[in-house]
PDB file of C-alpha atoms in Angstrom:
ATOM      1  CA  THR T   1     169.895  62.139  -0.958  1.00 48.00           C
ATOM      2  CA  ILE T   2     168.472  63.213   2.396  1.00 44.00           C
ATOM      3  CA  HIS T   3     168.874  66.420   4.336  1.00 44.00           C
ATOM      4  CA  ARG T   4     168.172  66.872   8.037  1.00 44.00           C
ATOM      5  CA  VAL T   5     168.821  70.406   9.234  1.00 42.00           C
ATOM      6  CA  SER T   6     166.856  73.597   9.704  1.00 52.00           C
ATOM      7  CA  LEU T   7     164.480  74.282   6.828  1.00 59.00           C
ATOM      8  CA  GLU T   8     165.497  77.935   6.766  1.00 59.00           C
ATOM      9  CA  GLY T   9     168.255  79.482   4.700  1.00 55.00           C
ATOM     10  CA  ILE T  10     169.175  76.398   2.630  1.00 54.00           C
ATOM     11  CA  ASP T  11     168.844  75.391  -0.977  1.00 60.00           C
ATOM     12  CA  HIS T  12     166.387  72.481  -0.857  1.00 62.00           C
ATOM     13  CA  HIS T  13     166.642  71.540  -4.523  1.00 67.00           C
ATOM     14  CA  PRO T  14     169.598  69.088  -4.371  1.00 76.00           C
ATOM     15  CA  TYR T  15     167.724  66.821  -1.961  1.00 82.00           C
ATOM     16  CA  ASP T  16     165.171  64.120  -2.688  1.00 88.00           C
ATOM     17  CA  LEU T  17     163.969  64.063   0.916  1.00 91.00           C
ATOM     18  CA  ILE T  18     164.041  66.551   3.763  1.00 90.00           C
ATOM     19  CA  TYR T  19     163.589  65.239   7.294  1.00 89.00           C
ATOM     20  CA  CYS T  20     161.893  67.380   9.941  1.00 89.00           C
ATOM     21  CA  ALA T  21     161.168  66.512  13.571  1.00 90.00           C
ATOM     22  CA  HIS T  22     157.490  66.865  14.392  1.00 92.00           C
ATOM     23  CA  GLY T  23     158.246  69.185  17.304  1.00 89.00           C
ATOM     24  CA  HIS T  24     159.821  71.713  14.928  1.00 89.00           C
ATOM     25  CA  VAL T  25     156.836  71.917  12.577  1.00 90.00           C
ATOM     26  CA  PRO T  26     154.788  74.534  14.471  1.00 88.00           C
ATOM     27  CA  TYR T  27     157.842  76.793  14.751  1.00 86.00           C
ATOM     28  CA  LEU T  28     158.815  77.034  11.090  1.00 86.00           C
ATOM     29  CA  SER T  29     159.160  80.716  10.301  1.00 84.00           C
ATOM     30  CA  SER T  30     157.152  82.450   7.616  1.00 85.00           C
ATOM     31  CA  ALA T  31     160.427  83.079   5.760  1.00 83.00           C
ATOM     32  CA  ALA T  32     160.964  79.309   5.340  1.00 85.00           C
ATOM     33  CA  LEU T  33     157.538  78.587   3.905  1.00 89.00           C
ATOM     34  CA  PRO T  34     157.887  79.855   0.298  1.00 89.00           C
ATOM     35  CA  ARG T  35     161.031  77.789  -0.238  1.00 87.00           C
ATOM     36  CA  LEU T  36     159.432  74.729   1.298  1.00 90.00           C
ATOM     37  CA  LYS T  37     156.322  75.182  -0.857  1.00 91.00           C
ATOM     38  CA  ASN T  38     158.489  75.411  -3.976  1.00 89.00           C
ATOM     39  CA  TYR T  39     160.405  72.320  -2.882  1.00 89.00           C
ATOM     40  CA  LEU T  40     157.174  70.322  -2.566  1.00 91.00           C
ATOM     41  CA  ASP T  41     155.827  71.648  -5.868  1.00 88.00           C
ATOM     42  CA  THR T  42     158.975  70.481  -7.657  1.00 86.00           C
ATOM     43  CA  GLY T  43     158.669  66.941  -6.323  1.00 88.00           C
ATOM     44  CA  GLY T  44     160.673  67.048  -3.096  1.00 90.00           C
ATOM     45  CA  LEU T  45     159.495  64.872  -0.210  1.00 93.00           C
ATOM     46  CA  LEU T  46     159.055  66.265   3.304  1.00 94.00           C
ATOM     47  CA  CYS T  47     159.298  63.525   5.930  1.00 94.00           C
ATOM     48  CA  ILE T  48     157.954  64.549   9.331  1.00 95.00           C
ATOM     49  CA  GLN T  49     158.847  62.190  12.154  1.00 93.00           C
ATOM     50  CA  ALA T  50     157.209  62.136  15.587  1.00 93.00           C
ATOM     51  CA  ASP T  51     159.311  60.086  17.967  1.00 88.00           C
ATOM     52  CA  MET T  52     156.987  57.762  19.892  1.00 87.00           C
ATOM     53  CA  ALA T  53     159.006  58.402  23.056  1.00 81.00           C
ATOM     54  CA  SER T  54     158.312  62.147  22.878  1.00 83.00           C
ATOM     55  CA  THR T  55     154.521  61.659  22.727  1.00 87.00           C
ATOM     56  CA  ARG T  56     151.863  60.374  25.136  1.00 89.00           C
ATOM     57  CA  LEU T  57     151.536  57.295  22.969  1.00 92.00           C
ATOM     58  CA  GLU T  58     154.393  55.439  24.641  1.00 88.00           C
ATOM     59  CA  VAL T  59     152.739  55.778  28.067  1.00 91.00           C
ATOM     60  CA  LEU T  60     149.326  54.930  26.653  1.00 93.00           C
ATOM     61  CA  TYR T  61     150.610  51.760  24.991  1.00 91.00           C
ATOM     62  CA  THR T  62     152.341  50.732  28.234  1.00 90.00           C
ATOM     63  CA  VAL T  63     149.049  51.117  30.118  1.00 92.00           C
ATOM     64  CA  ARG T  64     147.197  49.286  27.343  1.00 90.00           C
ATOM     65  CA  LYS T  65     149.642  46.375  27.544  1.00 89.00           C
ATOM     66  CA  GLU T  66     149.176  46.103  31.323  1.00 89.00           C
ATOM     67  CA  LEU T  67     145.380  46.156  30.973  1.00 88.00           C
ATOM     68  CA  LEU T  68     145.440  43.440  28.313  1.00 87.00           C
ATOM     69  CA  MET T  69     147.649  41.305  30.567  1.00 86.00           C
ATOM     70  CA  ALA T  70     145.172  41.820  33.404  1.00 83.00           C
ATOM     71  CA  LEU T  71     142.329  40.772  31.103  1.00 83.00           C
ATOM     72  CA  ALA T  72     144.211  37.608  30.173  1.00 80.00           C
ATOM     73  CA  ASP T  73     144.672  36.813  33.878  1.00 78.00           C
ATOM     74  CA  LEU T  74     140.956  37.338  34.480  1.00 75.00           C
ATOM     75  CA  GLU T  75     140.163  34.950  31.625  1.00 71.00           C
ATOM     76  CA  ASP T  76     142.308  32.324  33.368  1.00 68.00           C
ATOM     77  CA  ILE T  77     140.460  32.867  36.647  1.00 65.00           C
ATOM     78  CA  SER T  78     137.129  32.540  34.841  1.00 62.00           C
ATOM     79  CA  SER T  79     138.187  29.310  33.146  1.00 60.00           C
ATOM     80  CA  GLN T  80     139.168  27.836  36.511  1.00 60.00           C
ATOM     81  CA  GLY T  81     135.585  28.035  37.752  1.00 58.00           C
ATOM     82  CA  SER T  82     135.196  31.500  39.246  1.00 60.00           C
ATOM     83  CA  PRO T  83     133.278  33.437  36.582  1.00 62.00           C
ATOM     84  CA  GLU T  84     131.280  35.511  39.078  1.00 64.00           C
ATOM     85  CA  ARG T  85     134.384  36.907  40.727  1.00 63.00           C
ATOM     86  CA  SER T  86     135.971  37.968  37.457  1.00 67.00           C
ATOM     87  CA  LEU T  87     132.943  39.215  35.488  1.00 77.00           C
ATOM     88  CA  ALA T  88     132.799  42.706  37.015  1.00 76.00           C
ATOM     89  CA  ALA T  89     136.584  43.059  36.874  1.00 78.00           C
ATOM     90  CA  LYS T  90     136.588  41.992  33.222  1.00 81.00           C
ATOM     91  CA  LYS T  91     133.940  44.584  32.361  1.00 84.00           C
ATOM     92  CA  GLN T  92     135.933  47.307  34.101  1.00 85.00           C
ATOM     93  CA  ALA T  93     139.218  46.302  32.459  1.00 84.00           C
ATOM     94  CA  THR T  94     137.550  46.117  29.027  1.00 88.00           C
ATOM     95  CA  ALA T  95     136.073  49.591  29.508  1.00 91.00           C
ATOM     96  CA  GLU T  96     139.521  50.903  30.511  1.00 91.00           C
ATOM     97  CA  VAL T  97     141.119  49.346  27.405  1.00 91.00           C
ATOM     98  CA  GLU T  98     138.481  51.001  25.211  1.00 93.00           C
ATOM     99  CA  ALA T  99     139.118  54.342  26.939  1.00 95.00           C
ATOM    100  CA  ILE T 100     142.868  54.001  26.413  1.00 94.00           C
ATOM    101  CA  GLU T 101     142.373  53.142  22.730  1.00 94.00           C
ATOM    102  CA  ALA T 102     140.183  56.229  22.348  1.00 95.00           C
ATOM    103  CA  GLU T 103     142.991  58.303  23.913  1.00 95.00           C
ATOM    104  CA  ILE T 104     145.482  56.751  21.504  1.00 95.00           C
ATOM    105  CA  ALA T 105     143.296  57.718  18.533  1.00 95.00           C
ATOM    106  CA  THR T 106     142.958  61.261  19.884  1.00 95.00           C
ATOM    107  CA  SER T 107     146.724  61.554  20.402  1.00 95.00           C
ATOM    108  CA  VAL T 108     147.401  60.424  16.838  1.00 95.00           C
ATOM    109  CA  GLN T 109     144.904  62.962  15.522  1.00 95.00           C
ATOM    110  CA  THR T 110     146.551  65.711  17.575  1.00 94.00           C
ATOM    111  CA  ILE T 111     149.945  64.833  16.079  1.00 95.00           C
ATOM    112  CA  CYS T 112     148.449  64.902  12.578  1.00 95.00           C
ATOM    113  CA  GLN T 113     146.913  68.311  13.271  1.00 95.00           C
ATOM    114  CA  ALA T 114     150.360  69.934  13.236  1.00 93.00           C
ATOM    115  CA  VAL T 115     150.809  68.654   9.666  1.00 95.00           C
ATOM    116  CA  PHE T 116     147.366  69.957   8.685  1.00 95.00           C
ATOM    117  CA  ASP T 117     148.268  73.357  10.113  1.00 95.00           C
ATOM    118  CA  LEU T 118     151.555  73.404   8.193  1.00 94.00           C
ATOM    119  CA  ALA T 119     149.787  72.468   4.955  1.00 95.00           C
ATOM    120  CA  HIS T 120     147.360  75.321   5.530  1.00 95.00           C
ATOM    121  CA  ARG T 121     150.232  77.760   6.031  1.00 93.00           C
ATOM    122  CA  LEU T 122     151.865  76.461   2.834  1.00 93.00           C
ATOM    123  CA  ASN T 123     148.615  76.550   0.872  1.00 93.00           C
ATOM    124  CA  TYR T 124     149.366  72.897   0.068  1.00 92.00           C
ATOM    125  CA  PRO T 125     146.038  71.003   0.106  1.00 90.00           C
ATOM    126  CA  LEU T 126     146.104  67.527   1.666  1.00 91.00           C
ATOM    127  CA  VAL T 127     143.874  65.045  -0.148  1.00 85.00           C
ATOM    128  CA  GLY T 128     142.336  62.078   1.640  1.00 87.00           C
ATOM    129  CA  ASP T 129     143.028  60.678   5.088  1.00 90.00           C
ATOM    130  CA  GLY T 130     146.684  59.919   4.346  1.00 94.00           C
ATOM    131  CA  GLY T 131     146.300  56.186   4.960  1.00 94.00           C
ATOM    132  CA  LEU T 132     148.772  53.834   3.289  1.00 95.00           C
ATOM    133  CA  ALA T 133     146.941  51.367   1.063  1.00 93.00           C
ATOM    134  CA  PRO T 134     148.454  47.864   0.680  1.00 93.00           C
ATOM    135  CA  ASP T 135     149.711  48.741  -2.820  1.00 94.00           C
ATOM    136  CA  HIS T 136     151.347  52.023  -1.739  1.00 95.00           C
ATOM    137  CA  PRO T 137     154.982  52.256  -2.923  1.00 94.00           C
ATOM    138  CA  LEU T 138     156.218  52.819   0.654  1.00 95.00           C
ATOM    139  CA  LEU T 139     155.025  49.320   1.506  1.00 96.00           C
ATOM    140  CA  ASN T 140     156.211  47.623  -1.667  1.00 96.00           C
ATOM    141  CA  TYR T 141     159.442  49.027  -3.136  1.00 93.00           C
ATOM    142  CA  PRO T 142     162.089  47.797  -2.989  1.00 95.00           C
ATOM    143  CA  PHE T 143     161.121  45.775   0.123  1.00 96.00           C
ATOM    144  CA  LEU T 144     157.664  44.289   0.654  1.00 96.00           C
ATOM    145  CA  PHE T 145     155.835  45.070   3.902  1.00 95.00           C
ATOM    146  CA  GLY T 146     152.479  43.671   4.950  1.00 93.00           C
ATOM    147  CA  GLN T 147     152.328  46.388   7.603  1.00 92.00           C
ATOM    148  CA  LEU T 148     154.524  49.134   9.001  1.00 94.00           C
ATOM    149  CA  PRO T 149     157.312  48.005  11.374  1.00 93.00           C
ATOM    150  CA  THR T 150     156.467  47.253  14.987  1.00 90.00           C
ATOM    151  CA  ILE T 151     159.196  48.215  17.447  1.00 87.00           C
ATOM    152  CA  LYS T 152     159.130  47.178  21.119  1.00 82.00           C
ATOM    153  CA  ILE T 153     155.503  45.989  20.707  1.00 83.00           C
ATOM    154  CA  GLN T 154     154.504  49.498  19.617  1.00 88.00           C
ATOM    155  CA  PRO T 155     153.216  50.142  16.085  1.00 91.00           C
ATOM    156  CA  THR T 156     154.398  52.651  13.527  1.00 94.00           C
ATOM    157  CA  TYR T 157     151.730  55.067  12.342  1.00 95.00           C
ATOM    158  CA  GLY T 158     152.306  56.215   8.778  1.00 96.00           C
ATOM    159  CA  PHE T 159     150.519  58.798   6.645  1.00 97.00           C
ATOM    160  CA  CYS T 160     151.206  60.140   3.175  1.00 96.00           C
ATOM    161  CA  TRP T 161     149.611  63.150   1.516  1.00 95.00           C
ATOM    162  CA  GLY T 162     151.347  63.623  -1.807  1.00 90.00           C
ATOM    163  CA  ASN T 163     154.812  64.974  -1.037  1.00 92.00           C
ATOM    164  CA  ILE T 164     154.336  65.092   2.739  1.00 96.00           C
ATOM    165  CA  VAL T 165     154.734  61.970   4.844  1.00 97.00           C
ATOM    166  CA  LEU T 166     154.306  61.619   8.592  1.00 97.00           C
ATOM    167  CA  PHE T 167     155.527  58.786  10.795  1.00 96.00           C
ATOM    168  CA  ILE T 168     154.849  58.294  14.485  1.00 95.00           C
ATOM    169  CA  SER T 169     157.221  55.593  15.678  1.00 91.00           C
ATOM    170  CA  HIS T 170     160.478  54.482  17.225  1.00 87.00           C
ATOM    171  CA  LEU T 171     162.060  54.362  13.767  1.00 87.00           C
ATOM    172  CA  PRO T 172     164.779  56.982  14.448  1.00 82.00           C
ATOM    173  CA  GLN T 173     166.109  54.966  17.406  1.00 81.00           C
ATOM    174  CA  ALA T 174     165.986  51.770  15.364  1.00 85.00           C
ATOM    175  CA  TRP T 175     167.860  53.410  12.483  1.00 84.00           C
ATOM    176  CA  ARG T 176     170.693  54.381  14.802  1.00 79.00           C
ATOM    177  CA  ALA T 177     170.376  51.176  16.882  1.00 69.00           C
ATOM    178  CA  GLU T 178     169.674  52.970  20.167  1.00 71.00           C
ATOM    179  CA  PRO T 179     171.213  50.700  22.873  1.00 74.00           C
ATOM    180  CA  SER T 180     168.554  51.551  25.477  1.00 72.00           C
ATOM    181  CA  LEU T 181     165.859  49.928  23.304  1.00 69.00           C
ATOM    182  CA  GLU T 182     167.733  46.592  23.183  1.00 81.00           C
ATOM    183  CA  LEU T 183     166.417  45.864  19.709  1.00 85.00           C
ATOM    184  CA  SER T 184     166.945  42.563  17.987  1.00 88.00           C
ATOM    185  CA  ARG T 185     168.975  42.359  14.809  1.00 88.00           C
ATOM    186  CA  ASN T 186     165.820  41.464  12.902  1.00 91.00           C
ATOM    187  CA  THR T 187     163.991  44.553  14.192  1.00 89.00           C
ATOM    188  CA  ILE T 188     166.899  46.819  13.253  1.00 89.00           C
ATOM    189  CA  ARG T 189     167.093  45.245   9.778  1.00 92.00           C
ATOM    190  CA  THR T 190     163.343  45.634   9.255  1.00 93.00           C
ATOM    191  CA  ALA T 191     163.510  49.315  10.236  1.00 92.00           C
ATOM    192  CA  GLN T 192     166.451  49.897   7.911  1.00 93.00           C
ATOM    193  CA  GLU T 193     164.665  48.203   5.021  1.00 95.00           C
ATOM    194  CA  PHE T 194     161.685  50.464   5.555  1.00 96.00           C
ATOM    195  CA  GLY T 195     164.047  53.438   5.620  1.00 93.00           C
ATOM    196  CA  ILE T 196     165.328  52.349   2.205  1.00 95.00           C
ATOM    197  CA  ASN T 197     161.727  52.230   0.957  1.00 96.00           C
ATOM    198  CA  LEU T 198     161.272  55.790   2.207  1.00 95.00           C
ATOM    199  CA  LEU T 199     164.393  57.024   0.414  1.00 93.00           C
ATOM    200  CA  HIS T 200     163.404  55.185  -2.742  1.00 94.00           C
ATOM    201  CA  PHE T 201     159.936  56.707  -2.608  1.00 95.00           C
ATOM    202  CA  GLY T 202     161.378  60.219  -2.305  1.00 92.00           C
ATOM    203  CA  TRP T 203     163.854  59.665  -5.135  1.00 92.00           C
ATOM    204  CA  ARG T 204     161.307  58.099  -7.484  1.00 91.00           C
ATOM    205  CA  ARG T 205     158.610  60.674  -6.806  1.00 89.00           C
ATOM    206  CA  ARG T 206     161.024  63.522  -7.491  1.00 86.00           C
ATOM    207  CA  GLN T 207     162.292  61.808 -10.638  1.00 87.00           C
ATOM    208  CA  LEU T 208     158.724  61.482 -11.966  1.00 86.00           C
ATOM    209  CA  ARG T 209     158.025  65.125 -11.177  1.00 82.00           C
ATOM    210  CA  GLN T 210     161.107  66.229 -13.110  1.00 78.00           C
ATOM    211  CA  LEU T 211     160.112  64.042 -16.064  1.00 82.00           C
ATOM    212  CA  GLN T 212     156.629  65.517 -15.942  1.00 78.00           C
ATOM    213  CA  GLN T 213     158.008  69.049 -15.881  1.00 71.00           C
ATOM    214  CA  SER T 214     160.182  68.328 -18.914  1.00 74.00           C
ATOM    215  CA  GLN T 215     157.036  67.280 -20.805  1.00 70.00           C
ATOM    216  CA  HIS T 216     154.826  70.030 -19.332  1.00 64.00           C
ATOM    217  CA  PRO T 217     156.875  73.172 -18.644  1.00 59.00           C
ATOM    218  CA  ASP T 218     153.902  74.838 -16.894  1.00 57.00           C
ATOM    219  CA  PRO T 219     155.103  75.034 -13.241  1.00 52.00           C
ATOM    220  CA  VAL T 220     151.608  74.515 -11.863  1.00 47.00           C
ATOM    221  CA  THR T 221     151.095  71.157 -13.582  1.00 44.00           C
ATOM    222  CA  PRO T 222     150.193  68.726 -10.754  1.00 44.00           C
ATOM    223  CA  LEU T 223     152.227  65.662  -9.930  1.00 49.00           C
ATOM    224  CA  ALA T 224     150.948  62.376 -11.320  1.00 45.00           C
ATOM    225  CA  PRO T 225     148.374  60.797  -8.994  1.00 44.00           C
ATOM    226  CA  SER T 226     149.449  58.085  -6.576  1.00 44.00           C
ATOM    227  CA  GLY T 227     147.970  55.386  -8.818  1.00 46.00           C
ATOM    228  CA  SER T 228     150.255  56.368 -11.648  1.00 47.00           C
ATOM    229  CA  LEU T 229     153.185  56.505  -9.254  1.00 44.00           C
ATOM    230  CA  THR T 230     152.413  52.997  -8.057  1.00 42.00           C
ATOM    231  CA  GLN T 231     152.445  51.734 -11.628  1.00 46.00           C
ATOM    232  CA  GLN T 232     155.627  53.552 -12.601  1.00 44.00           C
ATOM    233  CA  VAL T 233     157.740  53.254  -9.476  1.00 41.00           C
ATOM    234  CA  THR T 234     159.254  49.902 -10.476  1.00 34.00           C
ATOM    235  CA  GLN T 235     160.063  50.950 -14.026  1.00 31.00           C
TER     236      GLN T 235
END
């Protein structure tokens, strides 16, 4: 089951996954933190979603697309026998693409920082860079993904630190088939299949935590490492 409301004043325990908009993360009250920490410690999954449209990334990717199109046009001019005319323009456009890509990386890091700050407030250490390896359950069960969904030529950024996952994407609009995006049926189906993977991951991780607690009643016993989860998630 999934729950998407305020994280304050509710009993988290019935839910395998709690959804939180990225913009709400910095404003979680101190009163909500102990319950959220307990929820994570007992295997619950916190899914934080940053809507691509609410970040600078959408504008940056639009600019990047235009620059790449300009570069392609310059390549055509060069191939038609005017390399001198296009060389300086190509260098400038390439430098601008590199600058935009650096801004994209900085924007992603800024979005991640809110999760780091929340983890610090929760005293919930985040291990590793959060990258999703090819054998990560989110990419494999029950649907196989070679990469995270791409929606409107814009990628999905995904990170997982134990029981906290972060996605930067258009996934919410795809899940509700936002008409303004004019998504194809295949794109909507791909996004929904990834959503099923997310729900499955939350359910299975919580199930394993409960099994572990039944074998090790000590409440501070850590959750099985991701490698063990990968091996057990299909069982």
